[in-house]
Short mmCIF file of C-alpha atoms in Angstrom, two decimals:
data_model
loop_
_atom_site.label_atom_id
_atom_site.label_comp_id
_atom_site.label_asym_id
_atom_site.label_seq_id
_atom_site.Cartn_x
_atom_site.Cartn_y
_atom_site.Cartn_z
CA MET G 1 -78.37 0.00 -97.27
CA SER G 2 -80.99 1.27 -99.67
CA VAL G 3 -82.14 4.85 -99.43
CA PHE G 4 -85.68 3.52 -99.05
CA ASP G 5 -84.65 1.63 -95.90
CA VAL G 6 -83.82 4.86 -94.11
CA GLN G 7 -86.74 5.98 -91.97
CA GLY G 8 -87.03 9.76 -92.04
CA SER G 9 -87.86 11.60 -88.86
CA GLU G 10 -91.23 13.29 -88.61
CA THR G 11 -90.51 16.83 -89.78
CA GLU G 12 -92.28 19.42 -91.82
CA THR G 13 -91.61 17.23 -94.87
CA SER G 14 -93.44 14.22 -93.45
CA PRO G 15 -96.97 13.56 -94.72
CA LEU G 16 -99.78 15.70 -93.44
CA LEU G 17 -102.03 12.67 -93.36
CA HIS G 18 -101.58 10.97 -90.02
CA LYS G 19 -103.16 7.65 -89.27
CA THR G 20 -106.12 7.57 -86.99
CA THR G 21 -107.55 4.64 -85.14
CA GLN G 22 -111.05 6.10 -85.06
CA THR G 23 -113.56 5.21 -87.71
CA LYS G 24 -115.08 8.36 -89.16
CA GLN G 25 -118.39 8.61 -90.91
CA LYS G 26 -117.99 8.97 -94.67
CA THR G 27 -118.40 12.47 -96.01
CA PRO G 28 -120.85 12.65 -98.94
CA LEU G 29 -119.14 13.37 -102.25
CA PRO G 30 -119.87 16.74 -103.90
CA LYS G 31 -121.77 14.96 -106.65
CA LEU G 32 -122.43 17.92 -108.95
CA GLN G 33 -118.82 19.11 -109.13
CA ILE G 34 -117.33 15.62 -109.39
CA GLY G 35 -119.91 14.72 -112.03
CA ILE G 36 -118.91 17.72 -114.15
CA LEU G 37 -115.21 16.92 -113.62
CA MET G 38 -115.71 13.34 -114.80
CA LEU G 39 -117.65 14.46 -117.88
CA VAL G 40 -114.78 16.81 -118.72
CA GLN G 41 -112.26 14.03 -118.21
CA MET G 42 -114.20 11.56 -120.35
CA ALA G 43 -113.45 13.59 -123.48
CA GLU G 44 -109.75 12.72 -123.32
CA PRO G 45 -110.00 8.90 -123.39
CA ILE G 46 -112.65 9.15 -126.09
CA ALA G 47 -110.27 11.20 -128.22
CA CYS G 48 -107.06 9.35 -127.39
CA MET G 49 -108.43 5.80 -127.57
CA SER G 50 -110.34 6.36 -130.81
CA ILE G 51 -107.14 6.02 -132.87
CA TYR G 52 -106.22 2.57 -131.56
CA PRO G 53 -108.62 0.45 -133.66
CA TYR G 54 -107.31 1.85 -136.96
CA ILE G 55 -103.76 3.06 -136.27
CA ASN G 56 -102.14 -0.11 -137.60
CA GLN G 57 -104.23 -0.07 -140.76
CA LEU G 58 -103.46 3.64 -141.23
CA ILE G 59 -99.72 2.85 -141.12
CA ARG G 60 -100.17 0.15 -143.76
CA GLU G 61 -102.25 2.41 -146.02
CA LEU G 62 -99.72 5.25 -145.82
CA ASP G 63 -97.10 2.68 -146.89
CA ILE G 64 -94.79 3.75 -144.09
CA THR G 65 -93.39 0.22 -143.77
CA GLY G 66 -92.97 -0.43 -147.49
CA GLY G 67 -95.38 -3.37 -147.34
CA ASN G 68 -93.63 -5.16 -144.44
CA ASP G 69 -96.45 -6.16 -142.08
CA ALA G 70 -94.00 -7.31 -139.41
CA ALA G 71 -92.58 -3.75 -139.17
CA VAL G 72 -95.94 -2.13 -138.40
CA GLY G 73 -95.24 -2.58 -134.70
CA TYR G 74 -92.19 -0.31 -134.86
CA TYR G 75 -94.11 2.63 -136.28
CA ALA G 76 -97.26 2.04 -134.24
CA GLY G 77 -95.12 2.13 -131.10
CA ILE G 78 -93.45 5.37 -132.18
CA ILE G 79 -96.75 7.10 -132.95
CA GLU G 80 -98.35 5.95 -129.69
CA SER G 81 -95.28 7.11 -127.74
CA LEU G 82 -95.01 10.57 -129.27
CA PHE G 83 -97.88 11.94 -127.17
CA PHE G 84 -96.25 10.81 -123.94
CA ILE G 85 -92.77 11.99 -124.95
CA SER G 86 -94.03 15.52 -125.60
CA GLU G 87 -96.29 15.43 -122.53
CA SER G 88 -93.38 14.49 -120.27
CA LEU G 89 -91.58 17.69 -121.32
CA THR G 90 -94.38 20.01 -120.22
CA VAL G 91 -96.73 18.26 -117.78
CA LEU G 92 -94.81 19.26 -114.64
CA LYS G 93 -94.85 22.90 -115.77
CA TRP G 94 -98.60 22.76 -116.33
CA SER G 95 -99.18 21.20 -112.89
CA ARG G 96 -96.98 23.78 -111.17
CA LEU G 97 -98.79 26.51 -113.09
CA SER G 98 -102.13 25.15 -111.86
CA ASP G 99 -100.85 25.57 -108.28
CA ARG G 100 -100.48 29.29 -109.00
CA ILE G 101 -103.21 30.37 -111.45
CA GLY G 102 -105.82 27.72 -110.67
CA ARG G 103 -106.92 24.38 -112.08
CA LYS G 104 -109.56 25.57 -114.57
CA PRO G 105 -107.35 27.64 -116.93
CA VAL G 106 -104.90 24.76 -117.31
CA LEU G 107 -107.76 22.32 -117.99
CA MET G 108 -109.04 24.55 -120.77
CA ILE G 109 -105.63 24.83 -122.42
CA GLY G 110 -105.28 21.05 -122.33
CA LEU G 111 -108.69 20.46 -123.90
CA PHE G 112 -107.92 22.97 -126.64
CA GLY G 113 -104.73 21.06 -127.42
CA VAL G 114 -106.54 17.71 -127.58
CA GLY G 115 -109.21 19.05 -129.95
CA LEU G 116 -106.70 20.75 -132.25
CA SER G 117 -104.47 17.69 -132.43
CA MET G 118 -107.37 15.36 -133.29
CA LEU G 119 -108.33 17.52 -136.26
CA CYS G 120 -104.70 17.54 -137.41
CA PHE G 121 -104.51 13.76 -137.00
CA GLY G 122 -107.61 13.23 -139.13
CA LEU G 123 -106.11 15.36 -141.91
CA SER G 124 -102.74 13.59 -141.83
CA THR G 125 -101.53 12.03 -145.07
CA SER G 126 -97.93 11.28 -144.09
CA PHE G 127 -95.93 9.95 -141.18
CA TRP G 128 -94.61 13.41 -140.28
CA THR G 129 -98.01 15.07 -140.11
CA ILE G 130 -99.05 12.33 -137.68
CA VAL G 131 -95.91 13.10 -135.66
CA VAL G 132 -96.78 16.80 -135.48
CA SER G 133 -100.39 16.16 -134.42
CA ARG G 134 -99.38 13.82 -131.60
CA CYS G 135 -96.72 16.25 -130.35
CA ILE G 136 -99.23 19.12 -130.26
CA CYS G 137 -101.57 17.00 -128.17
CA GLY G 138 -98.87 16.06 -125.66
CA MET G 139 -97.22 19.46 -125.24
CA LEU G 140 -100.48 21.33 -124.58
CA ASN G 141 -101.95 18.69 -122.29
CA GLY G 142 -101.34 18.65 -118.55
CA ASN G 143 -104.86 17.62 -117.62
CA SER G 144 -104.24 14.21 -116.06
CA GLY G 145 -102.23 15.61 -113.17
CA VAL G 146 -104.54 18.60 -112.73
CA MET G 147 -107.68 16.46 -112.60
CA ARG G 148 -106.13 14.22 -109.96
CA SER G 149 -105.29 17.32 -107.92
CA MET G 150 -108.90 18.49 -108.22
CA MET G 151 -110.18 15.10 -107.11
CA GLY G 152 -107.84 15.23 -104.12
CA GLU G 153 -109.19 18.67 -103.22
CA LEU G 154 -112.82 17.57 -103.59
CA THR G 155 -112.47 14.50 -101.33
CA ASP G 156 -111.21 13.65 -97.87
CA SER G 157 -109.83 10.46 -96.32
CA THR G 158 -113.32 9.03 -95.71
CA ASN G 159 -114.50 9.19 -99.33
CA MET G 160 -111.20 9.09 -101.21
CA ALA G 161 -111.72 5.52 -102.44
CA GLN G 162 -115.10 6.45 -103.92
CA GLY G 163 -113.71 9.58 -105.55
CA PHE G 164 -110.57 8.13 -107.07
CA ALA G 165 -112.42 5.03 -108.26
CA LEU G 166 -114.26 7.35 -110.64
CA ILE G 167 -111.06 8.27 -112.52
CA PRO G 168 -110.36 4.81 -114.03
CA ILE G 169 -114.12 4.28 -114.39
CA THR G 170 -114.31 7.41 -116.52
CA TRP G 171 -111.35 6.25 -118.59
CA CYS G 172 -113.01 2.87 -119.07
CA PHE G 173 -116.29 4.33 -120.31
CA GLY G 174 -114.42 6.92 -122.35
CA GLY G 175 -112.30 4.14 -123.80
CA PHE G 176 -115.46 2.17 -124.60
CA PHE G 177 -116.90 5.03 -126.64
CA GLY G 178 -113.49 5.84 -128.13
CA PHE G 179 -112.78 2.27 -129.27
CA LEU G 180 -116.31 1.87 -130.60
CA MET G 181 -116.23 5.21 -132.36
CA GLY G 182 -112.80 4.68 -133.89
CA GLY G 183 -113.63 1.21 -135.17
CA THR G 184 -117.10 2.12 -136.45
CA LEU G 185 -116.44 5.51 -138.03
CA ALA G 186 -113.10 4.73 -139.67
CA ARG G 187 -113.29 4.69 -143.48
CA PRO G 188 -116.96 5.76 -143.59
CA GLN G 189 -116.97 5.69 -147.41
CA ASP G 190 -116.74 1.89 -147.21
CA HIS G 191 -119.71 1.53 -144.85
CA TRP G 192 -121.99 4.37 -145.95
CA PRO G 193 -121.01 5.15 -149.55
CA ASN G 194 -124.15 7.21 -150.19
CA LEU G 195 -123.37 9.62 -147.36
CA PHE G 196 -119.60 9.77 -147.70
CA ALA G 197 -118.98 9.50 -151.43
CA GLY G 198 -116.93 12.65 -151.99
CA GLN G 199 -113.25 12.91 -152.81
CA PHE G 200 -112.58 14.38 -149.38
CA TRP G 201 -113.44 11.11 -147.62
CA ALA G 202 -111.32 9.11 -150.03
CA LYS G 203 -108.35 11.34 -149.26
CA TYR G 204 -108.97 11.52 -145.50
CA PRO G 205 -110.65 8.18 -144.62
CA TYR G 206 -110.01 8.60 -140.87
CA PHE G 207 -111.15 12.19 -140.47
CA LEU G 208 -114.70 11.33 -139.32
CA PRO G 209 -113.76 9.67 -135.98
CA CYS G 210 -111.24 12.46 -135.36
CA ALA G 211 -113.82 15.18 -136.09
CA VAL G 212 -116.39 13.56 -133.79
CA ALA G 213 -113.75 13.28 -131.06
CA ALA G 214 -112.84 16.95 -131.48
CA SER G 215 -116.52 17.89 -131.20
CA ILE G 216 -116.83 15.98 -127.93
CA VAL G 217 -113.72 17.76 -126.61
CA SER G 218 -115.27 21.14 -127.50
CA VAL G 219 -118.35 20.26 -125.42
CA SER G 220 -116.08 19.37 -122.49
CA PHE G 221 -114.32 22.71 -122.95
CA MET G 222 -117.65 24.47 -122.38
CA LEU G 223 -118.40 22.33 -119.32
CA VAL G 224 -115.27 23.63 -117.61
CA PHE G 225 -117.09 26.96 -117.12
CA LEU G 226 -119.52 25.12 -114.82
CA LEU G 227 -116.71 23.79 -112.63
CA GLU G 228 -115.86 25.61 -109.43
CA GLU G 229 -112.19 26.33 -108.82
CA THR G 230 -110.78 23.94 -106.21
CA LEU G 231 -107.40 25.60 -105.60
CA ALA G 232 -107.65 27.09 -102.11
CA THR G 233 -106.23 30.51 -103.02
CA LYS G 234 -108.46 30.95 -106.08
CA ARG G 235 -111.83 29.57 -105.15
CA LYS G 236 -114.66 31.81 -104.04
CA ARG G 237 -116.38 31.11 -100.76
CA LYS G 238 -120.01 30.20 -100.97
CA ARG G 239 -122.00 32.35 -98.59
CA ASN G 240 -124.98 30.01 -98.75
CA SER G 241 -123.41 26.55 -98.82
CA ASN G 242 -126.77 24.79 -98.57
CA ALA G 243 -128.47 26.67 -101.42
CA THR G 244 -127.89 23.89 -103.97
CA GLY G 245 -128.49 21.01 -101.63
CA GLU G 246 -124.96 19.73 -102.32
CA GLN G 247 -122.75 19.21 -99.30
CA LEU G 248 -119.12 19.71 -100.27
CA SER G 249 -116.57 17.53 -98.52
CA GLU G 250 -114.62 18.98 -95.63
CA GLU G 251 -111.46 19.12 -97.69
CA TYR G 252 -113.15 21.33 -100.25
CA ARG G 253 -115.10 23.53 -97.83
CA SER G 254 -112.51 24.06 -95.14
CA ASN G 255 -110.88 27.48 -95.06
CA GLU G 256 -109.00 26.87 -91.84
CA SER G 257 -106.07 24.74 -93.07
CA PRO G 258 -102.68 26.25 -92.19
CA SER G 259 -101.40 25.17 -95.60
CA GLU G 260 -103.65 27.73 -97.27
CA ASN G 261 -101.69 30.55 -95.63
CA MET G 262 -98.57 29.18 -97.32
CA ALA G 263 -100.17 28.36 -100.66
CA ASN G 264 -98.52 31.23 -102.48
CA VAL G 265 -95.05 30.21 -101.35
CA PRO G 266 -93.28 28.16 -104.07
CA VAL G 267 -92.11 24.80 -102.74
CA PRO G 268 -88.79 23.54 -104.17
CA LEU G 269 -89.22 20.22 -105.92
CA ARG G 270 -86.13 18.90 -104.13
CA SER G 271 -88.00 19.14 -100.82
CA LEU G 272 -90.57 16.68 -102.18
CA LEU G 273 -88.01 13.96 -102.93
CA ILE G 274 -88.70 12.06 -99.73
CA ARG G 275 -89.45 8.39 -99.10
CA SER G 276 -93.19 8.82 -98.50
CA ILE G 277 -93.59 10.48 -101.92
CA ILE G 278 -90.97 8.63 -103.99
CA ILE G 279 -92.29 5.13 -103.17
CA PRO G 280 -95.86 5.72 -104.49
CA LEU G 281 -94.52 7.63 -107.51
CA ALA G 282 -92.10 4.81 -108.36
CA ASN G 283 -94.93 2.27 -108.15
CA GLN G 284 -97.11 4.46 -110.35
CA THR G 285 -94.32 4.71 -112.94
CA PHE G 286 -93.87 0.93 -113.13
CA LEU G 287 -97.64 0.51 -113.29
CA ALA G 288 -97.96 3.03 -116.12
CA PHE G 289 -95.21 1.33 -118.12
CA LEU G 290 -96.80 -2.12 -117.86
CA ASP G 291 -100.30 -0.76 -118.43
CA ILE G 292 -99.40 1.02 -121.66
CA CYS G 293 -97.54 -2.11 -122.80
CA ILE G 294 -100.78 -4.07 -122.47
CA PHE G 295 -102.75 -1.53 -124.47
CA ALA G 296 -100.05 -1.26 -127.11
CA LEU G 297 -100.00 -5.04 -127.51
CA MET G 298 -103.76 -5.53 -127.71
CA PRO G 299 -104.52 -3.80 -131.05
CA LEU G 300 -101.13 -4.84 -132.44
CA PHE G 301 -101.72 -8.52 -131.66
CA TYR G 302 -105.35 -8.33 -132.76
CA SER G 303 -104.45 -6.84 -136.16
CA THR G 304 -101.38 -8.99 -136.89
CA PRO G 305 -102.09 -11.52 -139.67
CA HIS G 306 -102.59 -15.19 -138.81
CA TYR G 307 -99.36 -16.26 -140.49
CA LEU G 308 -97.42 -14.08 -138.02
CA GLY G 309 -99.26 -15.46 -134.99
CA GLY G 310 -101.89 -12.76 -134.55
CA LEU G 311 -105.66 -12.80 -134.72
CA GLY G 312 -106.02 -10.94 -138.03
CA PHE G 313 -108.90 -8.74 -136.86
CA ALA G 314 -110.25 -5.83 -138.92
CA PRO G 315 -110.43 -2.37 -137.27
CA GLN G 316 -114.17 -2.77 -136.64
CA THR G 317 -113.63 -6.05 -134.78
CA ILE G 318 -110.76 -4.57 -132.77
CA GLY G 319 -112.96 -1.62 -131.83
CA LEU G 320 -115.80 -3.89 -130.71
CA TRP G 321 -113.58 -6.10 -128.54
CA MET G 322 -111.83 -3.16 -126.91
CA ALA G 323 -115.17 -1.41 -126.41
CA LEU G 324 -116.48 -4.56 -124.71
CA PHE G 325 -113.49 -4.45 -122.39
CA GLY G 326 -114.14 -0.79 -121.64
CA ILE G 327 -117.76 -1.29 -120.63
CA ILE G 328 -117.05 -4.40 -118.51
CA ASP G 329 -114.12 -2.68 -116.81
CA GLY G 330 -116.09 0.49 -116.13
CA LEU G 331 -119.05 -1.36 -114.63
CA PHE G 332 -116.79 -3.54 -112.46
CA GLN G 333 -114.81 -0.58 -111.10
CA ALA G 334 -118.00 1.41 -110.48
CA LEU G 335 -119.76 -1.38 -108.61
CA PHE G 336 -116.95 -3.11 -106.74
CA PHE G 337 -113.76 -1.02 -106.42
CA ALA G 338 -114.73 0.94 -103.29
CA LYS G 339 -116.12 -2.22 -101.66
CA ILE G 340 -112.94 -4.16 -102.44
CA VAL G 341 -110.79 -1.37 -100.96
CA ASP G 342 -112.97 -1.27 -97.83
CA ARG G 343 -112.55 -5.03 -97.42
CA LEU G 344 -108.94 -5.62 -98.46
CA GLY G 345 -107.39 -2.20 -97.94
CA PRO G 346 -105.58 -0.17 -100.63
CA LYS G 347 -102.32 -2.14 -100.49
CA ARG G 348 -103.86 -5.60 -100.88
CA THR G 349 -106.11 -4.26 -103.61
CA PHE G 350 -103.04 -2.91 -105.39
CA TYR G 351 -101.26 -6.26 -105.03
CA THR G 352 -104.30 -8.11 -106.37
CA GLY G 353 -104.29 -5.96 -109.48
CA ILE G 354 -100.59 -6.14 -110.34
CA SER G 355 -100.53 -9.91 -109.77
CA CYS G 356 -102.66 -10.32 -112.89
CA PHE G 357 -100.02 -9.03 -115.31
CA ILE G 358 -98.15 -12.30 -115.92
CA PRO G 359 -101.38 -14.28 -116.57
CA ILE G 360 -102.39 -11.53 -119.03
CA MET G 361 -99.13 -12.04 -120.93
CA VAL G 362 -99.59 -15.82 -120.94
CA MET G 363 -102.93 -15.46 -122.72
CA PHE G 364 -101.33 -13.92 -125.85
CA PRO G 365 -99.34 -17.03 -126.88
CA VAL G 366 -102.29 -19.22 -125.81
CA MET G 367 -104.52 -17.42 -128.33
CA SER G 368 -101.79 -17.61 -130.96
CA TRP G 369 -101.48 -21.37 -130.38
CA LEU G 370 -105.25 -21.78 -130.71
CA VAL G 371 -105.17 -19.97 -134.08
CA PHE G 372 -102.22 -22.01 -135.37
CA SER G 373 -103.72 -25.31 -134.22
CA GLY G 374 -106.96 -24.59 -136.01
CA GLY G 375 -108.99 -24.21 -132.84
CA ALA G 376 -112.62 -23.24 -133.14
CA ASP G 377 -113.45 -19.56 -133.20
CA TYR G 378 -115.38 -19.85 -129.95
CA MET G 379 -112.25 -21.16 -128.17
CA VAL G 380 -110.29 -18.11 -129.29
CA SER G 381 -113.17 -15.90 -128.16
CA ILE G 382 -113.25 -17.59 -124.73
CA ALA G 383 -109.49 -17.11 -124.33
CA LEU G 384 -109.82 -13.48 -125.40
CA LEU G 385 -112.65 -12.89 -122.92
CA CYS G 386 -110.59 -14.48 -120.13
CA GLN G 387 -107.75 -12.09 -120.91
CA LEU G 388 -110.08 -9.10 -120.86
CA LEU G 389 -111.39 -10.16 -117.43
CA LEU G 390 -107.80 -10.39 -116.15
CA ILE G 391 -107.17 -6.85 -117.40
CA VAL G 392 -110.29 -5.72 -115.51
CA ALA G 393 -108.74 -7.11 -112.32
CA TRP G 394 -105.39 -5.49 -113.25
CA ASP G 395 -107.13 -2.11 -113.36
CA LEU G 396 -107.87 -2.34 -109.64
CA SER G 397 -104.31 -1.14 -109.16
CA LEU G 398 -104.81 2.11 -111.10
CA ALA G 399 -107.13 3.86 -108.66
CA SER G 400 -105.36 2.29 -105.67
CA ILE G 401 -102.02 3.94 -106.45
CA LEU G 402 -103.70 7.33 -106.92
CA MET G 403 -104.94 7.10 -103.34
CA PHE G 404 -101.39 6.50 -102.08
CA ILE G 405 -100.06 9.45 -104.08
CA THR G 406 -102.72 11.85 -102.79
CA ALA G 407 -102.14 10.66 -99.23
CA SER G 408 -98.40 11.33 -99.56
CA ALA G 409 -98.80 15.10 -99.95
CA PRO G 410 -97.06 16.94 -97.06
CA THR G 411 -99.32 19.98 -97.56
CA LYS G 412 -102.25 20.85 -99.79
CA ASN G 413 -100.40 23.48 -101.80
CA VAL G 414 -97.97 20.89 -103.20
CA LEU G 415 -100.63 18.45 -104.40
CA GLY G 416 -100.41 19.82 -107.93
CA ALA G 417 -96.62 19.57 -107.91
CA ILE G 418 -96.71 15.96 -106.69
CA ASN G 419 -99.28 14.98 -109.29
CA GLY G 420 -97.20 16.83 -111.88
CA MET G 421 -94.09 14.89 -110.88
CA GLY G 422 -96.10 11.68 -111.05
CA GLN G 423 -97.58 12.50 -114.45
CA MET G 424 -94.13 13.44 -115.79
CA THR G 425 -92.63 10.08 -114.81
CA VAL G 426 -95.80 8.33 -116.02
CA SER G 427 -95.51 10.10 -119.38
CA ILE G 428 -91.89 8.99 -119.73
CA ALA G 429 -92.88 5.41 -118.90
CA ARG G 430 -95.77 5.55 -121.36
CA ALA G 431 -93.50 7.02 -124.01
CA VAL G 432 -90.99 4.19 -123.61
CA GLY G 433 -93.65 1.47 -123.32
CA PRO G 434 -95.20 1.44 -126.80
CA MET G 435 -91.86 1.90 -128.58
CA PHE G 436 -90.24 -0.81 -126.48
CA THR G 437 -93.18 -3.18 -126.82
CA GLY G 438 -93.72 -2.57 -130.53
CA SER G 439 -90.02 -2.98 -131.29
CA ILE G 440 -89.63 -6.21 -129.30
CA PHE G 441 -92.88 -7.53 -130.81
CA ALA G 442 -91.70 -6.79 -134.36
CA PHE G 443 -88.17 -8.10 -133.68
CA SER G 444 -89.44 -11.35 -132.18
CA LYS G 445 -91.79 -11.86 -135.15
CA ASP G 446 -89.09 -10.99 -137.71
CA HIS G 447 -86.57 -13.43 -136.19
CA ASN G 448 -89.08 -15.93 -134.76
CA ILE G 449 -87.59 -15.68 -131.25
CA LEU G 450 -89.37 -18.07 -128.89
CA GLY G 451 -91.85 -18.71 -131.66
CA GLY G 452 -92.42 -14.95 -132.04
CA HIS G 453 -93.50 -14.64 -128.40
CA ALA G 454 -90.31 -13.19 -126.86
CA VAL G 455 -92.02 -9.88 -126.07
CA PHE G 456 -94.39 -11.54 -123.60
CA VAL G 457 -91.52 -13.16 -121.71
CA VAL G 458 -89.48 -9.95 -121.64
CA LEU G 459 -92.37 -7.94 -120.17
CA CYS G 460 -92.76 -10.38 -117.29
CA ILE G 461 -89.35 -9.26 -115.94
CA PRO G 462 -90.42 -5.71 -114.90
CA ALA G 463 -93.69 -7.20 -113.65
CA VAL G 464 -91.74 -9.27 -111.10
CA GLY G 465 -89.79 -6.13 -110.15
CA MET G 466 -93.02 -4.30 -109.50
CA LEU G 467 -94.23 -6.98 -107.10
CA TRP G 468 -91.07 -6.33 -105.09
CA LEU G 469 -91.42 -2.54 -105.21
CA ALA G 470 -95.05 -2.67 -104.06
CA ALA G 471 -93.91 -4.17 -100.77
CA TYR G 472 -92.53 -0.75 -99.78
CA LEU G 473 -95.93 0.94 -99.92
CA PRO G 474 -97.40 1.73 -96.48
CA LYS G 475 -99.79 -0.86 -95.13
CA GLU G 476 -102.54 1.68 -94.56
CA LEU G 477 -103.43 5.06 -96.00
CA GLN G 478 -102.71 7.86 -93.60
CA ASN G 479 -105.59 10.08 -92.47
CA ARG G 480 -105.19 13.47 -94.07
CA ASP G 481 -107.93 15.20 -92.08
CA GLU G 482 -106.65 15.05 -88.54
CA ASP G 483 -104.45 18.12 -88.82
CA GLU G 484 -106.85 20.23 -90.77
#
C-alpha cells in the first residue's frame, strides 16, 4: 500500500482550510498592495529571461564548445541550471527566515542578488565568470517562495484564483519584455554602430541587456519600501483602514486568527511532511521540471542550424517569437484563468494544462520535418504559433498548483516554510531539467537517435507520470477562512 493511500486522521496537522458548502461573496483584492507586489516580481523574469535569446550565441562566441555546434546544448543546459542548483541550497533558509524577520527584508536581499548577478553576467568573458554570476543570483534569491507567501496572506479562499492568476501573468509579461530586450539589445554595436562604437562594447557585446535588466531590478528594489509587511507578527495595524479607499482582504486584515499567537514558535519541517502537503508539492515539482524543459528546448531548437534539424533563428528572431508568446500568454491568463477555474474547478484546470505537454513535444519534430522537406516559411510559422498556443494552455497549470499549495497550509505561520519547501524542490527540478534536456538533445543530434528527436520522446515519459500523480490532488480546494 502506498503511503499516499493512507488517510490521515484530522489532527492539528490537517489543513486549516475546511471545505464549505456555502457560496461566499468574493472579497475585493487589495489592489494597491498586490499591484506593487506584482511590479516588484516582474523585475525577476525580465532579468532572468533576457539571457535566453542570446545564451547559445554567447557560448559559440566564447568558443566554449571548440566550434562543435551540436555540443552547445550541453553548456547551455549547465548555465541555465546553475541558478536553480544554487537556489535550491538556500531558498528554504530564506523562506524560513521570512517567517521570522518578515517578507520585505528577504525580498530586498533577493533583488540585490539579481541585480548584482546581471551586471556580472554582462561582464563575463569566460565560462567560469558566467558560472559565478549565475551562482550569485541563485544563492541570494529566495523571492519566489516569499512572494507566493505574501500573495497567500493578501488573499482568502474567495479571491485566491484571481490573486494567484497574477503570478504567472506577471511572469508572462516580464518574460515578454525580457525576451524582447535580450534579443533586441544584444550586440548593440552591430545594430547601432554610431552609438556603441567603443572598444568596451566590442569586448562586452551582451552587457547592454544585462545593464538595463539590473536597472529595472534597482527600481523594483525601491518599490519594496512601498509594500506593507504581510507577516502577521511584523505588520502594523492600520488604525484608519478606510483612509486609502482600499479594502484589504479578510486574510490580511484579520488579527483574530489563533495561528498568530503561535507564529513565533518554530515548526519542525518533519511535521509538514503529511499527505495534504506532499501531494501538491510533488505535482509542483513534476510541473516545474517539465516546464523548464520546454523553455530550455525552445531557444535551443530555435537556434540550432537547419542541417541539425533546428530552425536556425538569430537571437533577434528568437527574442521576438518568445516575446510574442509572453504577451499572448499574459493576456490569456489575465482574461480567462479565473473564469476557467470558476467553471472547471482547480483540479480540472490543472489537468487541462498538463495534458498539453505531449502535443507540445510533438510539434518540435513536426517543425523540423517541415524545414527538411522544404516547406514554406509560413507553414513553419503556423506550426510554431500552434505550439505557442499549446504552451499558453499548459500554463493554466502553473497558477492552479499554487492554489493547492496555499490551501494545504495547516496554519498561517508555516506558509513561508511550505512555499520554501516547494521552491527548494522546484529549484532542484529546474536545475536538473535544462542539463538533462540539453544533454539528451545534444546526444540525440550527435548520434542521430530517432532522427535526432529522441529528447522529445524521452520527455513524454515523465509527462505520463504526472497525469497519474495529478489524480491524487483533492477534487476541490478547501476553504481556509472558516476557522479564522
